[in-house]
Short mmCIF file of C-alpha atoms in Angstrom, two decimals:
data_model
loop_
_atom_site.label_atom_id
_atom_site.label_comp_id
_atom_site.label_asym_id
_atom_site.label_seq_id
_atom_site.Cartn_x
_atom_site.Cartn_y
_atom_site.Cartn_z
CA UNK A 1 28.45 -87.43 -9.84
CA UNK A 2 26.45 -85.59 -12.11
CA UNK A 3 24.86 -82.20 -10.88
CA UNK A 4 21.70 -81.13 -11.31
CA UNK A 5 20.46 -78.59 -13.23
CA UNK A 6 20.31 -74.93 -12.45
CA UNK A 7 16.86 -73.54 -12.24
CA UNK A 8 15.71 -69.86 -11.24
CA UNK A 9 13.35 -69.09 -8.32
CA UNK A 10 11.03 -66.76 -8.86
CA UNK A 11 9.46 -64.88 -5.69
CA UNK A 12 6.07 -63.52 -6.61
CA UNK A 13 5.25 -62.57 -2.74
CA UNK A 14 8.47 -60.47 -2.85
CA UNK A 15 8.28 -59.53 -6.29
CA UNK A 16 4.59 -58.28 -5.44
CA UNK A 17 5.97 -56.52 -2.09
CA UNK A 18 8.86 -54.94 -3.65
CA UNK A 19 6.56 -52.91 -6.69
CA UNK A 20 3.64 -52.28 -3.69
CA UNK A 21 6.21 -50.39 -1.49
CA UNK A 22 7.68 -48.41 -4.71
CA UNK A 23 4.57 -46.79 -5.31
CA UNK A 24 3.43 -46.14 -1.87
CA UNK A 25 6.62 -44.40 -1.48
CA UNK A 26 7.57 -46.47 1.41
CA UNK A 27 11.07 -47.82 2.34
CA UNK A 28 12.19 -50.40 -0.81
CA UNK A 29 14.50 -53.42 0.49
CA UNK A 30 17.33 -53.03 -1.90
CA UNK A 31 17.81 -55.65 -4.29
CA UNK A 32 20.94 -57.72 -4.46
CA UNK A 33 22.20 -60.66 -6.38
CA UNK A 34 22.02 -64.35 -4.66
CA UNK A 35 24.85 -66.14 -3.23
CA UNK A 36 23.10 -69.85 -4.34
CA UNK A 37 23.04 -71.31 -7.74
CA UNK A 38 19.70 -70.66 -8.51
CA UNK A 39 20.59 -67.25 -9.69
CA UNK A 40 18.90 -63.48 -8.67
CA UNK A 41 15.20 -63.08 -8.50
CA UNK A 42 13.34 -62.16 -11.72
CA UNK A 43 12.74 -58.86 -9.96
CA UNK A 44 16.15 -58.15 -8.92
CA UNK A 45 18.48 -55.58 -10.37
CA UNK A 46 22.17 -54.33 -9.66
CA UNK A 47 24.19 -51.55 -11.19
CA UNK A 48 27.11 -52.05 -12.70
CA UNK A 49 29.87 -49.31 -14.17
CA UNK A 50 27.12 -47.32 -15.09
CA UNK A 51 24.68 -50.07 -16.82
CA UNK A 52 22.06 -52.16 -15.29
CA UNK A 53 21.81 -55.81 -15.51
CA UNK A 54 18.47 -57.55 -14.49
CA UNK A 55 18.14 -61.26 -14.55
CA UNK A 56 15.67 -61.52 -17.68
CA UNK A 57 18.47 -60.33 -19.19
CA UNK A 58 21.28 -63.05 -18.19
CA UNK A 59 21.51 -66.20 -20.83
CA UNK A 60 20.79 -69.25 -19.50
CA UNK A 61 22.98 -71.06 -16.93
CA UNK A 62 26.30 -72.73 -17.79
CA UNK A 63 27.10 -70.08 -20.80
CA UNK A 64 30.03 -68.07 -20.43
CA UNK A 65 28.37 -64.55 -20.52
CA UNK A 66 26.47 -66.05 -17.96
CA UNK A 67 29.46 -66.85 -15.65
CA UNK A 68 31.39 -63.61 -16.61
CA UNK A 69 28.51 -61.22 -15.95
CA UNK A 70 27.70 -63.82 -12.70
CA UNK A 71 31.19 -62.89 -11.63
CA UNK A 72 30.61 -59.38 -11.77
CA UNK A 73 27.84 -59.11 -10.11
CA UNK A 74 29.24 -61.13 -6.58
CA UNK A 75 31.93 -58.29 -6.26
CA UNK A 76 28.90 -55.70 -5.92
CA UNK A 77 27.93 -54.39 -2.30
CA UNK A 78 23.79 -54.80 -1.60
CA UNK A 79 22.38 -51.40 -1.60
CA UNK A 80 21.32 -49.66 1.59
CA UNK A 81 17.94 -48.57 2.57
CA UNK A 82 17.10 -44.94 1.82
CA UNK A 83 14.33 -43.15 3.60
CA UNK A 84 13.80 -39.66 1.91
CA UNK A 85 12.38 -37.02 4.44
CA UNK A 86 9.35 -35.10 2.30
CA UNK A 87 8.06 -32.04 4.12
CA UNK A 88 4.46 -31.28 3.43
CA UNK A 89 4.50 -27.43 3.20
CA UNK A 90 2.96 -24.73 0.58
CA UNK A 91 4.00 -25.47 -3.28
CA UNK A 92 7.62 -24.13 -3.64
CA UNK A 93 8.06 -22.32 -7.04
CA UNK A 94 11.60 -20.84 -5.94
CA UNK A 95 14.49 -22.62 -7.45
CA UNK A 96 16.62 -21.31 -4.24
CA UNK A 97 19.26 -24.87 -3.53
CA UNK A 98 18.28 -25.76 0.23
CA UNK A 99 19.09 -28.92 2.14
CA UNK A 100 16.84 -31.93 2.99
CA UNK A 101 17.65 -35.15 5.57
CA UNK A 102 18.42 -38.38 4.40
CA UNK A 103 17.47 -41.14 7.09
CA UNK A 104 19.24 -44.89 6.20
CA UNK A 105 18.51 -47.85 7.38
CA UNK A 106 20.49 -47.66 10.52
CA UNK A 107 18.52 -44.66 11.72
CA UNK A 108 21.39 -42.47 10.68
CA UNK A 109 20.08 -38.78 9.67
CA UNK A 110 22.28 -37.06 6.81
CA UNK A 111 22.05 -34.07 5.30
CA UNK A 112 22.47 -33.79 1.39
CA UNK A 113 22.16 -30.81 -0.63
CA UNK A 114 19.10 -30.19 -3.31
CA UNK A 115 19.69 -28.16 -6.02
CA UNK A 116 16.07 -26.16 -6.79
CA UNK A 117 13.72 -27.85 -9.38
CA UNK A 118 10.52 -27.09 -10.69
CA UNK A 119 7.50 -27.13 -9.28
CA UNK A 120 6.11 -30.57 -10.24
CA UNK A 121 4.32 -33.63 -7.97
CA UNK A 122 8.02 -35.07 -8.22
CA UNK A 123 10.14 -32.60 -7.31
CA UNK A 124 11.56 -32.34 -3.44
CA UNK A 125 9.60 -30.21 -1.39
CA UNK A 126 11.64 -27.68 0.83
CA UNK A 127 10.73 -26.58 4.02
CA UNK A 128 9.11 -22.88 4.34
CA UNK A 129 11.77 -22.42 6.92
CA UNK A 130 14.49 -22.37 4.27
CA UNK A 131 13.15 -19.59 2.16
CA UNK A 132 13.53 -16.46 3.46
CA UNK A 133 10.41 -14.15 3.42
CA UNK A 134 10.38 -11.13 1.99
CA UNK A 135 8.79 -7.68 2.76
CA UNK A 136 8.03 -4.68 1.64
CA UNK A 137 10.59 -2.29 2.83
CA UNK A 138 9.27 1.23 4.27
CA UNK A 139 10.31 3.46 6.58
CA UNK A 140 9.45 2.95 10.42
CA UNK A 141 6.44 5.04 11.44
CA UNK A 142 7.74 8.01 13.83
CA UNK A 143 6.48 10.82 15.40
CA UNK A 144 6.94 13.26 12.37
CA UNK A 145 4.18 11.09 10.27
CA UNK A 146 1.62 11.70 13.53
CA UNK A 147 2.68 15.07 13.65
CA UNK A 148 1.77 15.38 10.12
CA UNK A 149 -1.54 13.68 10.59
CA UNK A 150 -2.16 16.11 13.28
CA UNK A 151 -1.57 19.08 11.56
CA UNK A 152 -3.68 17.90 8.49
CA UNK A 153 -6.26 17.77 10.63
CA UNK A 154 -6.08 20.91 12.16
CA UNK A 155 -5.76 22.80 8.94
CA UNK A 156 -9.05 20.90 7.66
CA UNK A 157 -10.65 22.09 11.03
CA UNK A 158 -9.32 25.87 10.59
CA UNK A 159 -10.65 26.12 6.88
CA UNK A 160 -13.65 24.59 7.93
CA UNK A 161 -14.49 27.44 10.74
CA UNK A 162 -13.48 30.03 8.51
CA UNK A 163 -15.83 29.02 6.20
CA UNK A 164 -18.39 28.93 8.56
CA UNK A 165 -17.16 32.90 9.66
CA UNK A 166 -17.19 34.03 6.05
CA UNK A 167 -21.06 32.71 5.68
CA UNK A 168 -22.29 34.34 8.92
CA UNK A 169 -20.39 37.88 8.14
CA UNK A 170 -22.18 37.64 4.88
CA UNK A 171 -25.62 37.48 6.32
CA UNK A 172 -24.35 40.64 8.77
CA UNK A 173 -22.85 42.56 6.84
CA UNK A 174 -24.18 43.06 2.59
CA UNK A 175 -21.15 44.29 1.34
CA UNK A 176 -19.41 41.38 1.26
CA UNK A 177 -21.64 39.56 -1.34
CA UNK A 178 -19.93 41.97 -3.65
CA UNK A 179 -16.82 40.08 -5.71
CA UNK A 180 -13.56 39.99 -3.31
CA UNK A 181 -11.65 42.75 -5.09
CA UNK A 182 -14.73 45.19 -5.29
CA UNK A 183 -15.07 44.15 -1.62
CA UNK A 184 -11.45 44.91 -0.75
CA UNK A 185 -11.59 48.46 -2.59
CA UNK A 186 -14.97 49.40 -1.20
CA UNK A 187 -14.63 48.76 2.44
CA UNK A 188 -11.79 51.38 2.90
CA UNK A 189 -14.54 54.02 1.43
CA UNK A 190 -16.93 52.62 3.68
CA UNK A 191 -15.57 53.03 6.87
CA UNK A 192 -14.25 56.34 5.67
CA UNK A 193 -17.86 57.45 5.46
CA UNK A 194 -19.37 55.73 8.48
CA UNK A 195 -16.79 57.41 10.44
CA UNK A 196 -17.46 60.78 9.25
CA UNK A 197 -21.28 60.55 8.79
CA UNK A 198 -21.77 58.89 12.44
CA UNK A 199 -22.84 62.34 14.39
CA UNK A 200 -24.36 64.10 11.83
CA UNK A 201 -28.25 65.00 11.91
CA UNK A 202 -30.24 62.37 10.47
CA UNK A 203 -31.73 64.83 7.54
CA UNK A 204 -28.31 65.46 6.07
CA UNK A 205 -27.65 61.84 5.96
CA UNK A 206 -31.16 61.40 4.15
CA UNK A 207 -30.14 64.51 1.94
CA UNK A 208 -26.94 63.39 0.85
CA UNK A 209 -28.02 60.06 0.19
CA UNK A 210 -30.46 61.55 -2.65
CA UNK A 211 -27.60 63.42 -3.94
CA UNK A 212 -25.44 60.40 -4.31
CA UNK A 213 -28.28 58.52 -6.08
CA UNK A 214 -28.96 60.91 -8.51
CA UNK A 215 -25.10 61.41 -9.19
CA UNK A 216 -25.01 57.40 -9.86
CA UNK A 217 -27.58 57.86 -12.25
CA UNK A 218 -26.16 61.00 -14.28
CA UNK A 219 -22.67 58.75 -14.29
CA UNK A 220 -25.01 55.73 -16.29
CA UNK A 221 -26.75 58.11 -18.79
CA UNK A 222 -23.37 59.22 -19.63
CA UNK A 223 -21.40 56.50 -21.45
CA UNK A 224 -21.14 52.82 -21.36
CA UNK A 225 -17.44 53.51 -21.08
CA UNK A 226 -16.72 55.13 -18.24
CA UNK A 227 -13.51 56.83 -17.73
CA UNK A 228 -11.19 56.90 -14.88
CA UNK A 229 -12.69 59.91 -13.60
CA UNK A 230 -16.43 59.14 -13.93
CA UNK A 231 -15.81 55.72 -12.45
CA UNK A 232 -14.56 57.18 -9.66
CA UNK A 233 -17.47 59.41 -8.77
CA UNK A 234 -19.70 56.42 -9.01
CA UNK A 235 -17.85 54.38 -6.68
CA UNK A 236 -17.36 57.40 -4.66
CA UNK A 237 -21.63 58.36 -4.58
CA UNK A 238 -22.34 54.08 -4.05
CA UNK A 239 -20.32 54.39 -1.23
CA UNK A 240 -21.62 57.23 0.09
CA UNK A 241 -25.32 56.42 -0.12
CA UNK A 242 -24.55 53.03 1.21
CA UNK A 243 -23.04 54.53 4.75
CA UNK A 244 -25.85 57.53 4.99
CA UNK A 245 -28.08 53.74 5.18
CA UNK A 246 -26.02 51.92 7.24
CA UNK A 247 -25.94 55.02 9.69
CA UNK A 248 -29.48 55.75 9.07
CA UNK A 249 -30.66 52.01 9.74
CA UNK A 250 -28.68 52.10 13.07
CA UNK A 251 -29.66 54.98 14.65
CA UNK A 252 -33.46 53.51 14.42
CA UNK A 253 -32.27 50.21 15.69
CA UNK A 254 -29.97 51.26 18.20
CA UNK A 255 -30.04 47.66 20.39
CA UNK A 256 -30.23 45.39 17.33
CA UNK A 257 -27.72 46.58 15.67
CA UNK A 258 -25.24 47.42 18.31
CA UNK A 259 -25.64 43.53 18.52
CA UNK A 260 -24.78 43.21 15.23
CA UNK A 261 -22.19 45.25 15.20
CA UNK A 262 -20.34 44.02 18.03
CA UNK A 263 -20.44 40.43 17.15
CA UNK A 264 -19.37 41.54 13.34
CA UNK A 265 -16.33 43.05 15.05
CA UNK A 266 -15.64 39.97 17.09
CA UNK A 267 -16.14 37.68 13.68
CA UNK A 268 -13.82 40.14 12.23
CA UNK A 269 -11.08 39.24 15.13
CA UNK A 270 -11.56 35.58 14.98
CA UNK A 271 -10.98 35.39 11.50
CA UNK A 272 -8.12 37.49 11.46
CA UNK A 273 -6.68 35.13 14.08
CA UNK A 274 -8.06 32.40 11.84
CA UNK A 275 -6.01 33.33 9.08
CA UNK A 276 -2.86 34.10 10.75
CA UNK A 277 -3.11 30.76 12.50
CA UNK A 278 -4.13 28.65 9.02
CA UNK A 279 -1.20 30.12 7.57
CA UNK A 280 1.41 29.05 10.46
CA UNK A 281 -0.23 25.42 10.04
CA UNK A 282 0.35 25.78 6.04
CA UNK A 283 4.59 26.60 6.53
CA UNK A 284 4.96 23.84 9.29
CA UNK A 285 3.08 21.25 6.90
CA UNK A 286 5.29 22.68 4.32
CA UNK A 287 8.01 21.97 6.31
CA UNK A 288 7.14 18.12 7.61
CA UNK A 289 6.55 17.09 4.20
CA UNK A 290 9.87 18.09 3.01
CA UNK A 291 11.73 16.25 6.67
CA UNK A 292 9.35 13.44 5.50
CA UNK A 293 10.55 13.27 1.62
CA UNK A 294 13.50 13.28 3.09
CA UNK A 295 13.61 10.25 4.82
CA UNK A 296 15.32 7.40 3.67
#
């Protein structure tokens, strides 16, 4: 009995299945060689030690390659379904290895380690879960930075207000819209004079005063450089003539200027205070910023 002879199916609706579901990305039945005669689909391929053998390339039936490589390919196992998990997170640029599920055909879940690739459409996205985010590492805010704060604050305040004191004991009192050292030197005289010259009769403070002027104006004509001793006498007479009108000015306006007076020695005290308490503020500042640098 003569057989008949061996012809090869082809399956275009499972050919045409098979390449839809490889590019949708969807599960891909895995293709094995047939038990019959008629040979494996067109669209079939198996793996063998390493090399792949696809039926276009098998000779045609009845040939001994044919048989051999035939042969081979019934001792193969049909390949298993493979469903690859993708997660859909951010990009991942980090090459960090992480691990992703594997879910076969059976509904088994596996997990199989992913070394890190590149960032590319085909690489396998990782889960944000597995990176581990970084931040900026700073010390814990504590109660010396808000005492810091606090103190910042208060100096600002303090200089402020003595600002304010400084402007308002100008407008009182001249003298201070002299430079501070001429200031410092001449208010010593000052007072030295307005404590001596307060009784005295209002024409020998009027008297003296002339005197003074016209021994400022001999010390002028002198020299342009005045020596130690002629600069003295001219501070001395300014001085002078500048208490015989302070003296002078408040003995006419007795209630005025005993206003003025008072509340110039009241500025006086509240910006002594003012500076005594600015500079406590400056040495505890001093001292939180160097707890703070000190700080891990």
């Amino acid at each position: 009995m003569e057989m008949s002879a061996t012809k090869t199916i082809d399956l275009p609706s499972q050919r045409v299945w098979t390449l839809r579901d490889r590019r949708e990305g969807s599960i891909v039945p895995a293709p094995f060689p047939s038990s019959s005669n008629d040979g494996p689909p067109a669209t079939c391929s198996a793996g063998v030690a390493g090399e792949n053998v696809s039926a276009k390339e098998l000779k045609k039936p009845g040939s001994a390659s044919y048989r051999e490589k035939k042969a081979r390919l019934k001792g193969l196992s049909p390949y298993p379904l493979v469903r690859l998990t993708r997660h859909t997170p951010s990009r991942v640029t980090s090459l960090t290895p992480s691990i992703a599920s594997i879910t076969t055909a059976d509904g088994q879940t596996d997990d199989v380690f992913v070394s890190g690739a590149e960032d590319s459409d085909t690489s396998m996205a990782v889960s944000d879960s597995s990176i581990s985010s970084r931040k900026r590492e700073r010390p814990l805010t504590t109660a010396e930075y808000i005492d810091l704060a606090a103190a910042k604050l208060r100096v600002i305040e303090i200089e402020q207000k003595m600002a304010d004191l400084e402007e308002r004991k100008s407008i009182l009192n001249p003298v201070t819209s002299l430079p501070p050292k001429v200031r410092e030197s001449a208010e010593e005289i000052v007072e030295h004079f307005l404590e001596k010259m307060k009784n005295a009769p209002t024409g020998d403070i009027v008297s003296q005063a002339f005197e003074d002027m016209e021994q400022v104006l001999r010390v002028s004509n002198v020299s342009k450089g005045l020596k130690g001793t002629l600069a003295k006498a001219l501070k001395k007479a300014a001085c002078r003539a500048r208490a015989g009108v302070t003296i002078r000015s408040t003995k006419n306006l007795m209630s005025a200027s005993e206003c003025a007076s008072l509340e110039l020695h009241s500025l006086n005290k509240e910006l002594e205070m003012a500076r005594r308490e600015i500079k406590n503020l400056r040495e505890e500042v001093r001292a939180l910023r160097n707890r703070a640098s000190e700080l891990p």
